[in-house]
XYZ file of N, CA and C in Angstrom:
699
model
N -18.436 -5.737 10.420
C -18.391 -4.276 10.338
C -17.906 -3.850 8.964
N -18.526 -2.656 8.722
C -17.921 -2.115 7.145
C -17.980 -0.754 7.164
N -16.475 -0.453 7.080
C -16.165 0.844 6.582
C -15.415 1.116 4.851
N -16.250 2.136 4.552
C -16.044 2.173 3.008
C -15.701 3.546 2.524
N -15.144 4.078 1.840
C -14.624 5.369 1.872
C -15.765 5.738 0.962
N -16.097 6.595 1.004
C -16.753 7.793 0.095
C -16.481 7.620 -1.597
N -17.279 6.844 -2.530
C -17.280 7.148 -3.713
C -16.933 9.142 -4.623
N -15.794 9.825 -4.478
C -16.174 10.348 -5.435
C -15.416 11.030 -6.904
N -14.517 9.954 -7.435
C -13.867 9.990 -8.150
C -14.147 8.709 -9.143
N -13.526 8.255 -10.319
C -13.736 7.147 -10.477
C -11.782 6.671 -11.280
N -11.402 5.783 -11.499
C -10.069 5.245 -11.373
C -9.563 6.317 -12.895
N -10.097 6.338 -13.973
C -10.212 7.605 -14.884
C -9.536 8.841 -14.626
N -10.022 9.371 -13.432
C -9.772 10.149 -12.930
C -7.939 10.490 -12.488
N -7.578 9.309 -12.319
C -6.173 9.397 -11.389
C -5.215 9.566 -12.352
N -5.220 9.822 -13.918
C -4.069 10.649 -14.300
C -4.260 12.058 -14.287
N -5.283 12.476 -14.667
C -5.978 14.421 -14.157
C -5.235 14.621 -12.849
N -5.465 13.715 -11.942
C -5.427 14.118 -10.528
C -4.245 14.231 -10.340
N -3.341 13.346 -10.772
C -1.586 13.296 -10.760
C -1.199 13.805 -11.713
N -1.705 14.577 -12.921
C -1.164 15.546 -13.510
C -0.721 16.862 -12.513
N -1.734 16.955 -11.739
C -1.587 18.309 -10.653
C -0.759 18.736 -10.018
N -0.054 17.301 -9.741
C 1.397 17.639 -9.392
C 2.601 17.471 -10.003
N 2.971 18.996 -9.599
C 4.492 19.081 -10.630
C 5.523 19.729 -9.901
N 6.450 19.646 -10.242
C 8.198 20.062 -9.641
C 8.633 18.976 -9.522
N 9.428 19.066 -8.578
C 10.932 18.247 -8.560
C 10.969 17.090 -8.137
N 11.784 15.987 -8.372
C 12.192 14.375 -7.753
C 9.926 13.962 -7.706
N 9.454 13.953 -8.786
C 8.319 13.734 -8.414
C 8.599 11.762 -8.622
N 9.250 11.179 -9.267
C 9.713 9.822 -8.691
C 8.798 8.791 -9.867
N 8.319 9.623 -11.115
C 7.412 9.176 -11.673
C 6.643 7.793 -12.067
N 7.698 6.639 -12.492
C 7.347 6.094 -12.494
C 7.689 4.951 -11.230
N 7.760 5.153 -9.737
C 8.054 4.299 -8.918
C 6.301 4.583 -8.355
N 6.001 5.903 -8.774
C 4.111 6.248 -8.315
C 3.517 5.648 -9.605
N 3.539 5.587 -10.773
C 2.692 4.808 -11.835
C 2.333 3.748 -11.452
N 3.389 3.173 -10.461
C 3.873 1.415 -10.638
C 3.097 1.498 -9.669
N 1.922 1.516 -8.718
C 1.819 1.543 -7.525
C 0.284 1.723 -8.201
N -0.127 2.720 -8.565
C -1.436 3.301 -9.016
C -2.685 2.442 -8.824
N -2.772 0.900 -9.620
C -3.626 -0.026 -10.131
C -3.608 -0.705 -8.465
N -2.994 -1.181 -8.147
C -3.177 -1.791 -6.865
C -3.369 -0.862 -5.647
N -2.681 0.198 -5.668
C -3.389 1.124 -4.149
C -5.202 1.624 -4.789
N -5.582 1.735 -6.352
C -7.061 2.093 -6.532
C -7.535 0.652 -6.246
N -7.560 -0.968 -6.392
C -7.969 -1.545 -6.360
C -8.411 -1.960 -4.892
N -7.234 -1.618 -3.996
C -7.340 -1.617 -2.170
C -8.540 -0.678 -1.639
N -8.003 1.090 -2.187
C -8.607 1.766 -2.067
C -10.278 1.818 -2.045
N -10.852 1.361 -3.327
C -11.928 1.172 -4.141
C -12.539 -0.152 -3.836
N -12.062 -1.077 -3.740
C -12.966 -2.555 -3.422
C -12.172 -3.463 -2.258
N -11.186 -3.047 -1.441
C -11.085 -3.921 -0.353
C -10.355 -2.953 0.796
N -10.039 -2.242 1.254
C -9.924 -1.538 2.580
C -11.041 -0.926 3.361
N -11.432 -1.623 4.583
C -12.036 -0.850 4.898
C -11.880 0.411 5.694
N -11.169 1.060 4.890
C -11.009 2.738 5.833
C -12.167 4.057 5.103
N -12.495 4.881 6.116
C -12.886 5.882 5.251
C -12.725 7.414 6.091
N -12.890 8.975 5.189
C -11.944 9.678 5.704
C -12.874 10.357 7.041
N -14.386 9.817 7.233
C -14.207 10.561 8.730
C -14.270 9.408 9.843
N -12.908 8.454 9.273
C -12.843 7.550 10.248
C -12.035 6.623 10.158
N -11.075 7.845 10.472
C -9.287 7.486 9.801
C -9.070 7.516 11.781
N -9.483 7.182 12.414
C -8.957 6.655 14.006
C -10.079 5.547 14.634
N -10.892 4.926 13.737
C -11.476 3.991 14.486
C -10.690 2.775 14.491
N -10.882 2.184 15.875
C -9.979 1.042 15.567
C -10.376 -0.193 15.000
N -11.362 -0.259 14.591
C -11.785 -1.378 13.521
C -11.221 -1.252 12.181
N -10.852 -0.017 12.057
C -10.401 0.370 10.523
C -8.909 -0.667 10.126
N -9.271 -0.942 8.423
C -8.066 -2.092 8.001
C -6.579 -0.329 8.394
N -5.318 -1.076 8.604
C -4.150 0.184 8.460
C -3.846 -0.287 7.378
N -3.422 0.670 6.128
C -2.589 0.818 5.670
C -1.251 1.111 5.321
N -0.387 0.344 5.126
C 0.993 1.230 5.354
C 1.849 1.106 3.802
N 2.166 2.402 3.561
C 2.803 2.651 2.527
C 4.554 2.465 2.654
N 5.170 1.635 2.585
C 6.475 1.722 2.573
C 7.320 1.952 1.882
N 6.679 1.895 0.097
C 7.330 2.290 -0.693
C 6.947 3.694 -0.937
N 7.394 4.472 -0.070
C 6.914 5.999 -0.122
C 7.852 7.177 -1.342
N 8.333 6.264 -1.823
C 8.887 7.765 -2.694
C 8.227 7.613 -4.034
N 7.986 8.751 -4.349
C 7.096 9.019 -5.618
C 5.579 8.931 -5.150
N 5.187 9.411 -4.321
C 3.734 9.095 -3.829
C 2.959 9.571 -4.616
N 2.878 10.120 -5.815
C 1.551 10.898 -6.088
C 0.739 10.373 -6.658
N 0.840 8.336 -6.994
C -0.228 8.120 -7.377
C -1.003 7.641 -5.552
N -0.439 7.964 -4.664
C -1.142 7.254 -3.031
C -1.879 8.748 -2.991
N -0.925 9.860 -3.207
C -2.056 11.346 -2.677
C -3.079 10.976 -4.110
N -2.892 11.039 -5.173
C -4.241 10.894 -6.292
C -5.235 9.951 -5.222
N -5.038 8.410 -5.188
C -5.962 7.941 -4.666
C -6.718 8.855 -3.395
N -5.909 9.103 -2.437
C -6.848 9.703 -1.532
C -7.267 10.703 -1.714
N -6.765 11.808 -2.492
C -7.989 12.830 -2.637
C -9.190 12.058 -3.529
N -9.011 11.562 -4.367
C -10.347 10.321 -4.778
C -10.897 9.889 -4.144
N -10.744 9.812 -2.750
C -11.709 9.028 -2.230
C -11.846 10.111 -0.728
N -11.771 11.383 -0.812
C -11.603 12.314 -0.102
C -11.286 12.150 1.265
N -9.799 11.462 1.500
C -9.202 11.671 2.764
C -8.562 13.233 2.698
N -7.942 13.483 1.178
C -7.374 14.989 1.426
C -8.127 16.144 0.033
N -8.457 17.030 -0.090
C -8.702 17.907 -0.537
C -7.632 17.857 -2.211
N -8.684 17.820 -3.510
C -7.947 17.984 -4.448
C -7.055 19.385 -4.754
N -7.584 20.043 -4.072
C -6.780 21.473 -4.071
C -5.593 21.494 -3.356
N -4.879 20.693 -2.525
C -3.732 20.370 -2.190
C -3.023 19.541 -2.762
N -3.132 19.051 -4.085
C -2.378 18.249 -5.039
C -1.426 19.507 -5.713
N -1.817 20.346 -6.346
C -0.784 21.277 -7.142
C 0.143 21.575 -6.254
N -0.072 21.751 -4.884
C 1.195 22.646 -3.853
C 2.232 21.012 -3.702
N 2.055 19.937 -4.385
C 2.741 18.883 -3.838
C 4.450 19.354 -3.915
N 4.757 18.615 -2.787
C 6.590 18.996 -2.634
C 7.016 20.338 -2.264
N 5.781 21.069 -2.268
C 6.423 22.925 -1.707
C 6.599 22.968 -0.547
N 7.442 23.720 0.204
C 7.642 23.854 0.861
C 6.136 23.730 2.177
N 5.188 24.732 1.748
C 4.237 25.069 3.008
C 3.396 23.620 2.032
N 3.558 22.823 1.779
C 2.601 22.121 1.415
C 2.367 20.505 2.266
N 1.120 20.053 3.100
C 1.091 18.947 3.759
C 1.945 17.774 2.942
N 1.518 17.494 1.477
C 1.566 16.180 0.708
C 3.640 16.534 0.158
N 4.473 15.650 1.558
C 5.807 15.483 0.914
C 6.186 14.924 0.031
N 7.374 14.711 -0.312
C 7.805 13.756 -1.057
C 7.717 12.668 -0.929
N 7.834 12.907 0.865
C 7.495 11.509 1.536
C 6.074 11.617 2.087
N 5.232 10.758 2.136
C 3.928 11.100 2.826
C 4.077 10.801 4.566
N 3.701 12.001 5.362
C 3.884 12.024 6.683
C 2.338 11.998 7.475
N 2.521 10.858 8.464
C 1.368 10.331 8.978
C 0.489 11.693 10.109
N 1.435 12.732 9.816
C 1.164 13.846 11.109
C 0.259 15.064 10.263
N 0.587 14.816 8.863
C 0.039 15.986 8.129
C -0.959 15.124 6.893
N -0.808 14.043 6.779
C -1.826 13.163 5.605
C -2.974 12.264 6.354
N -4.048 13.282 5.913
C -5.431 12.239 6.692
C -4.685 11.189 6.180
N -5.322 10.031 7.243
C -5.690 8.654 6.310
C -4.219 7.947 5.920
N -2.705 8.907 6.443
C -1.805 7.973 6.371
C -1.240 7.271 7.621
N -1.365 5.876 7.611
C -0.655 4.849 9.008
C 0.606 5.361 9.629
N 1.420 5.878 8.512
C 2.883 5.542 8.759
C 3.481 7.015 7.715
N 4.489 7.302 8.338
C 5.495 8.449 7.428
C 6.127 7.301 6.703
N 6.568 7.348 5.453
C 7.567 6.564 5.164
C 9.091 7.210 5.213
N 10.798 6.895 4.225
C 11.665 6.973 4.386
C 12.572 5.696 4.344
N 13.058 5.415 4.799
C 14.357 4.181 4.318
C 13.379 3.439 4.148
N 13.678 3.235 2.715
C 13.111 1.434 2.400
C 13.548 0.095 3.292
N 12.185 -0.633 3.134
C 12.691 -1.805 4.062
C 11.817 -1.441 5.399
N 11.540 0.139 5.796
C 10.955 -0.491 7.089
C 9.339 -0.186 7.075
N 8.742 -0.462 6.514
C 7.269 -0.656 6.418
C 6.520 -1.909 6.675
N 7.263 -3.001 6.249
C 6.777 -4.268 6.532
C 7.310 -4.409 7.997
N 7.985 -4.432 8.945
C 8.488 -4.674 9.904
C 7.369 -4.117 10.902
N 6.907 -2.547 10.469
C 5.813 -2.038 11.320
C 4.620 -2.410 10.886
N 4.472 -3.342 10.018
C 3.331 -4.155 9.662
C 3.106 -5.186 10.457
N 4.321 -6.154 10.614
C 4.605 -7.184 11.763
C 3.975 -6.804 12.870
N 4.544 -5.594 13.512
C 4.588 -4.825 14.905
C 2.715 -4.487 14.378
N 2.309 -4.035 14.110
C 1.258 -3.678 13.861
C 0.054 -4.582 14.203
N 0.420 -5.771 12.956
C -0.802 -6.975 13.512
C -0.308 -8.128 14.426
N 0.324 -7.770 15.390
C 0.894 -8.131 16.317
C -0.016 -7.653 17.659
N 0.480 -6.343 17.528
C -0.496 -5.471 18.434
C -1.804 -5.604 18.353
N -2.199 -5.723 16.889
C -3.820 -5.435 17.000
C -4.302 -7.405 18.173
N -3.564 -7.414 17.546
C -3.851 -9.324 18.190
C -4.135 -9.169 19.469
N -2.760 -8.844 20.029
C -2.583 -8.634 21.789
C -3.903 -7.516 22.298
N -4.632 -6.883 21.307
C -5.911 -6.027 21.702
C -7.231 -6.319 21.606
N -6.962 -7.606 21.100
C -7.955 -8.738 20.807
C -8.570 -8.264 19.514
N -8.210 -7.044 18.506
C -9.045 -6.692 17.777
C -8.931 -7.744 16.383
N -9.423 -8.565 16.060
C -9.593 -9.378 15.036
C -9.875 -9.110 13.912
N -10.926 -8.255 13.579
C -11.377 -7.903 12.356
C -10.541 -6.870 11.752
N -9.671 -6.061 12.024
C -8.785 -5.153 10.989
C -8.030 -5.693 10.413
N -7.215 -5.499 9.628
C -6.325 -6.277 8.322
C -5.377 -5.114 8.399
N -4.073 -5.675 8.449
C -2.898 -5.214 8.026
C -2.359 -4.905 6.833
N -2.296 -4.096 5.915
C -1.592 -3.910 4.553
C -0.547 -3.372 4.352
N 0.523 -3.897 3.361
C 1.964 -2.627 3.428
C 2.098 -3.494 2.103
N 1.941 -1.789 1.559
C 2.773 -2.046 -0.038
C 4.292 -1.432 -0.139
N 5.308 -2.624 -0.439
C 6.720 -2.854 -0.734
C 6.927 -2.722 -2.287
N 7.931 -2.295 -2.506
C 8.647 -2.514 -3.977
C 9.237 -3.402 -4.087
N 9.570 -3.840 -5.353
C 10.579 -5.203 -5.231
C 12.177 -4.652 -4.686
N 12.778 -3.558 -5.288
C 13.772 -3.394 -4.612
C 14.105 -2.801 -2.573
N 13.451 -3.032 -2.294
C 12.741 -3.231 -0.728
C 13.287 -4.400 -0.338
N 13.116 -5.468 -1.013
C 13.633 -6.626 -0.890
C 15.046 -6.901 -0.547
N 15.895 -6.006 -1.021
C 17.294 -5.904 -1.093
C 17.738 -5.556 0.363
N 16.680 -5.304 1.282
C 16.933 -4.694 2.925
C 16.381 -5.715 3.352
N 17.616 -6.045 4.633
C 17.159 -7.180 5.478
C 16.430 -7.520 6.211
N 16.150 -5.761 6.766
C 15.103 -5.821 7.162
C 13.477 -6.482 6.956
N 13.476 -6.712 6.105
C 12.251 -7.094 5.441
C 12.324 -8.276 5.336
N 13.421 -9.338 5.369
C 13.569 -10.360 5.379
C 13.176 -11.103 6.760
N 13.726 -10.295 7.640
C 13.609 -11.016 9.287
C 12.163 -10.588 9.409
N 11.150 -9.694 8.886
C 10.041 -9.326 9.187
C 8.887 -10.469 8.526
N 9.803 -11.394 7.439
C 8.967 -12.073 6.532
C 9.101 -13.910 7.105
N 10.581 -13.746 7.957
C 10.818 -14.915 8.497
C 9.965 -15.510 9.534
N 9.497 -14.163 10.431
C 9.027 -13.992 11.322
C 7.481 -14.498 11.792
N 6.686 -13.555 10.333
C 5.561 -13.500 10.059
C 4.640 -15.150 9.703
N 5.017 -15.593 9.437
C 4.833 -17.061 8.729
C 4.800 -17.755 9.949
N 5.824 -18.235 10.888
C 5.578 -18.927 11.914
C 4.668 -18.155 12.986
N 4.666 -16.855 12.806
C 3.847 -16.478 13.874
C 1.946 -16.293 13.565
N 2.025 -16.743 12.409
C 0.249 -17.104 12.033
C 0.139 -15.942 11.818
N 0.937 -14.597 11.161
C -0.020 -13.171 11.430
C -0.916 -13.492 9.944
N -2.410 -13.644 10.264
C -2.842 -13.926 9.209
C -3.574 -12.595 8.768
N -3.542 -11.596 9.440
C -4.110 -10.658 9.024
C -3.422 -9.548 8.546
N -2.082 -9.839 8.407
C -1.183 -9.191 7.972
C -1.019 -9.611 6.222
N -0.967 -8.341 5.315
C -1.099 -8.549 3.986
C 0.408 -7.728 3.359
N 1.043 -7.944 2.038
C 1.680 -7.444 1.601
C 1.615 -7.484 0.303
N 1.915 -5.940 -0.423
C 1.670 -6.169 -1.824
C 2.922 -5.817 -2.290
N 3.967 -6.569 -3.035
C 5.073 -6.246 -3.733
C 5.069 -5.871 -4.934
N 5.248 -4.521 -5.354
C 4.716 -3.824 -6.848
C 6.322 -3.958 -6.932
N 6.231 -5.062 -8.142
C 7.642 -5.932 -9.246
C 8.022 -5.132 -10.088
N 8.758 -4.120 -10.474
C 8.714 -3.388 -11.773
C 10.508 -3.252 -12.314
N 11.076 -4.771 -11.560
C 12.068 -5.165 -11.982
C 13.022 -4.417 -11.513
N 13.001 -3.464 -10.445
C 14.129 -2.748 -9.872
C 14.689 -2.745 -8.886
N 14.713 -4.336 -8.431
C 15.873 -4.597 -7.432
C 17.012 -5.520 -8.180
N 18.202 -4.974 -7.047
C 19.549 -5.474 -7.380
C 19.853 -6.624 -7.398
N 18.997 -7.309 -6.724
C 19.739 -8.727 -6.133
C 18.247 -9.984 -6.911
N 18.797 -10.671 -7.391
C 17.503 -11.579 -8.000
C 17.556 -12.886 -6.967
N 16.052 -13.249 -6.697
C 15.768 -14.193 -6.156
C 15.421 -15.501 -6.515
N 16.026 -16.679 -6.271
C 15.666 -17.666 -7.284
C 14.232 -18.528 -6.523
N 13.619 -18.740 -7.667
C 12.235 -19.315 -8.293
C 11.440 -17.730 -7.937
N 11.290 -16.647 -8.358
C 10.845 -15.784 -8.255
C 10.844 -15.119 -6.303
N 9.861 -14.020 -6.181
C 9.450 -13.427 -5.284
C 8.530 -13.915 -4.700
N 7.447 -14.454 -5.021
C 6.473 -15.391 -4.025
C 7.642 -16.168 -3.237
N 8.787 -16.820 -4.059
C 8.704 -18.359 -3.690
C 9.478 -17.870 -2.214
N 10.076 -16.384 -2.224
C 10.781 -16.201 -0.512
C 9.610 -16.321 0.510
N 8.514 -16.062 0.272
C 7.560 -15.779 1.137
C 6.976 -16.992 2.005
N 6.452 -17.652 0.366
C 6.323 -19.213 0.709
C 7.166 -20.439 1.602
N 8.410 -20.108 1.155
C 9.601 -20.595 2.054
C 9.352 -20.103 3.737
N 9.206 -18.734 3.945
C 8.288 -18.884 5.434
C 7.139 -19.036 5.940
N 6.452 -19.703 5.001
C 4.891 -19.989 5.512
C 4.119 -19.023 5.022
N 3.767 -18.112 4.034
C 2.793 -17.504 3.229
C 2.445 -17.576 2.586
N 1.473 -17.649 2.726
C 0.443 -17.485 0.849
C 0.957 -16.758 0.338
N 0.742 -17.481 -1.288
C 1.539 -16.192 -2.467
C 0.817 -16.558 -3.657
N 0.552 -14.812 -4.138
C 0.213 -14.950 -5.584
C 1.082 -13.958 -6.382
N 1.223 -14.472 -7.675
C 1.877 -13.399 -8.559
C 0.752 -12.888 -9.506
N 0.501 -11.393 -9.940
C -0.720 -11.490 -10.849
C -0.096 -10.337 -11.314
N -0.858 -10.114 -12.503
C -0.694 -8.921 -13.451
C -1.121 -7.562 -12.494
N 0.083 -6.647 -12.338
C -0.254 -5.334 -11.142
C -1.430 -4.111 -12.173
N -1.242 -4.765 -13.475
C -2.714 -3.725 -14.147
C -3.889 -4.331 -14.249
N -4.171 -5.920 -13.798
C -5.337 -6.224 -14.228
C -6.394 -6.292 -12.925
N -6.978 -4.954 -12.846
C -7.760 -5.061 -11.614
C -8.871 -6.275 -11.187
N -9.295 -7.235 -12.493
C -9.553 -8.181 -11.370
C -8.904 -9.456 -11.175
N -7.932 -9.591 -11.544
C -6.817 -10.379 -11.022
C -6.040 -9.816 -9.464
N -5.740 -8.572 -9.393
C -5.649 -7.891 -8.184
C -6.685 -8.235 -7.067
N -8.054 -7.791 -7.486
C -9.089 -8.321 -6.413
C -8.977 -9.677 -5.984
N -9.120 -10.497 -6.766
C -9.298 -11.880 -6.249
C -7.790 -12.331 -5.545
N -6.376 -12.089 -5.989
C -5.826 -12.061 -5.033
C -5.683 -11.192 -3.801
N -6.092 -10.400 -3.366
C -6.395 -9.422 -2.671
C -7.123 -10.297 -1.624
N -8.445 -10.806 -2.176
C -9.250 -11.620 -1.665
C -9.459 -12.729 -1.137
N -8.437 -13.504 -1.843
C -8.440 -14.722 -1.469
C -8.300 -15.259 0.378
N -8.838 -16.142 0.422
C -8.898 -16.685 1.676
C -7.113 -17.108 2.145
N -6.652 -17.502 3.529
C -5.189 -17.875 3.483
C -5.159 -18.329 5.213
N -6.145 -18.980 5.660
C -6.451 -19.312 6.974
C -5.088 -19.598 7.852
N -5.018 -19.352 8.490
C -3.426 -18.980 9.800
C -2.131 -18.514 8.965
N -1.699 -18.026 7.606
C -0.817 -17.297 7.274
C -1.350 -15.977 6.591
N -0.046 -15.248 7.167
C -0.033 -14.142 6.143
C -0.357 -14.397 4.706
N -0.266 -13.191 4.130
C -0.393 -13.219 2.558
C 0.360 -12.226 1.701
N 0.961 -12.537 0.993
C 1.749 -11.782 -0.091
C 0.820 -11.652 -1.563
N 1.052 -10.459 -2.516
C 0.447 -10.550 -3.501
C 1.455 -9.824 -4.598
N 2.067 -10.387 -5.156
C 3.355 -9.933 -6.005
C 2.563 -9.289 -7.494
N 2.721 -7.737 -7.547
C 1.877 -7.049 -8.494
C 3.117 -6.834 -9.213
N 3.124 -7.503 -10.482
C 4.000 -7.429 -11.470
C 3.587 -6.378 -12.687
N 4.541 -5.363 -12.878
C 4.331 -4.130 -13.991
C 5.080 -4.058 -15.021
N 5.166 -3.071 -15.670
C 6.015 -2.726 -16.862
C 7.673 -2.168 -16.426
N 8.430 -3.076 -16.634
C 10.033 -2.448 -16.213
C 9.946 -1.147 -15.543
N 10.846 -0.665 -14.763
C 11.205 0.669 -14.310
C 12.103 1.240 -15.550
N 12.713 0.605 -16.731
C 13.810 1.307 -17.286
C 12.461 1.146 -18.613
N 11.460 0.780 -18.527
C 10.761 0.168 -19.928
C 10.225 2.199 -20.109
């Protein structure tokens, strides 16, 4: 089965589009850092599209690193889950697109986000469920920050995942050097330690992104550690 969102933007496009939004705590560069890998999901490997944001074949997406969203609203009005004319009202009061993106008012979003740390856990819970529904073909995604990592949550969700074969469960960790706590032999190597595939790749070089994105990882999960330019750079 293939669902594909609607071509009608092209990746060019997504600083115009996130220029649009302006005011307060817009979180700037924790949404830059995110940009290259949610267009690369968006654009060549999710299959969701926006008049068919409730089929259940559709891959979920889940955004967990939800603050600073405006490069996740750029992508989707690009690929028209939401209307570009609701980018300028971002953060106003009467406006759908929060600070945080909420799954009740954003076509096309899985999950509200809020405390870091729990996005991957409802990723677990997620392709867990789809399993027990026999549905096979959807794919699980949740993009984490590296400082995400610093919640334990995410740890027992990663311990978990590995022995339990969720192989259709994916995670992308956008690295931009802003967690507290350092992990030794990098961020793959926690993953790997519970049974996941891991790649580290350049988070701007879209086809280094694809092919890890892509890659095959038969009975484990998969991690894809998108490494960027410092948060303080």
């Amino acid at each position: 089965m293939t669902i594909t969102a609607t071509q009608r933007y092209a990746y060019t496009d997504l600083p115009r589009l996130m220029g649009l939004m302006t005011g307060d705590e817009k979180h700037g560069p924790a949404a830059t850092s995110t940009m290259d890998a949610l267009w690369v999901l968006y654009d060549r490997v999710l299959r969701v599209a926006p008049d068919r944001v409730d089929d259940p074949g559709r891959d979920r997406f889940l955004l967990s690193k939800g603050h600073g969203p405006m490069a996740y609203y750029a992508v989707l009005a690009a690929k028209g889950f939401v209307p570009e004319s609701w980018l300028p009202g971002f953060g106003s009061y009467a406006s759908p697109l929060g600070h945080h993106p909420d799954r009740v008012l954003v076509p096309g979003a899985e999950i509200g986000s809020g405390s870091l740390g729990h996005g991957l856990p409802i990723g677990v819970g997620t392709a867990l469920g789809l399993r027990a529904q026999g549905l096979d073909e959807p794919r699980v995604w949740v993009l984490i920050g590296d400082a995400e990592l610093d919640e334990g949550s995410n740890h027992e969700a990663i311990a978990f995942a590995g022995p339990a074969g969720l192989e259709r469960l994916h995670t992308v960790v956008v690295d931009n050097s802003s967690a507290s706590h350092a992990r030794p032999g990098g961020i793959a190597a926690r993953f790997e330690a519970a049974g996941w595939s891991a790649a580290t790749v350049d988070g701007r070089d879209h086809e280094a992104l694809y092919a890890a994105f892509t890659a095959p990882h038969p009975g484990r999960p998969r991690v894809v550690v998108a490494q960027v330019e410092p948060k303080s750079a």
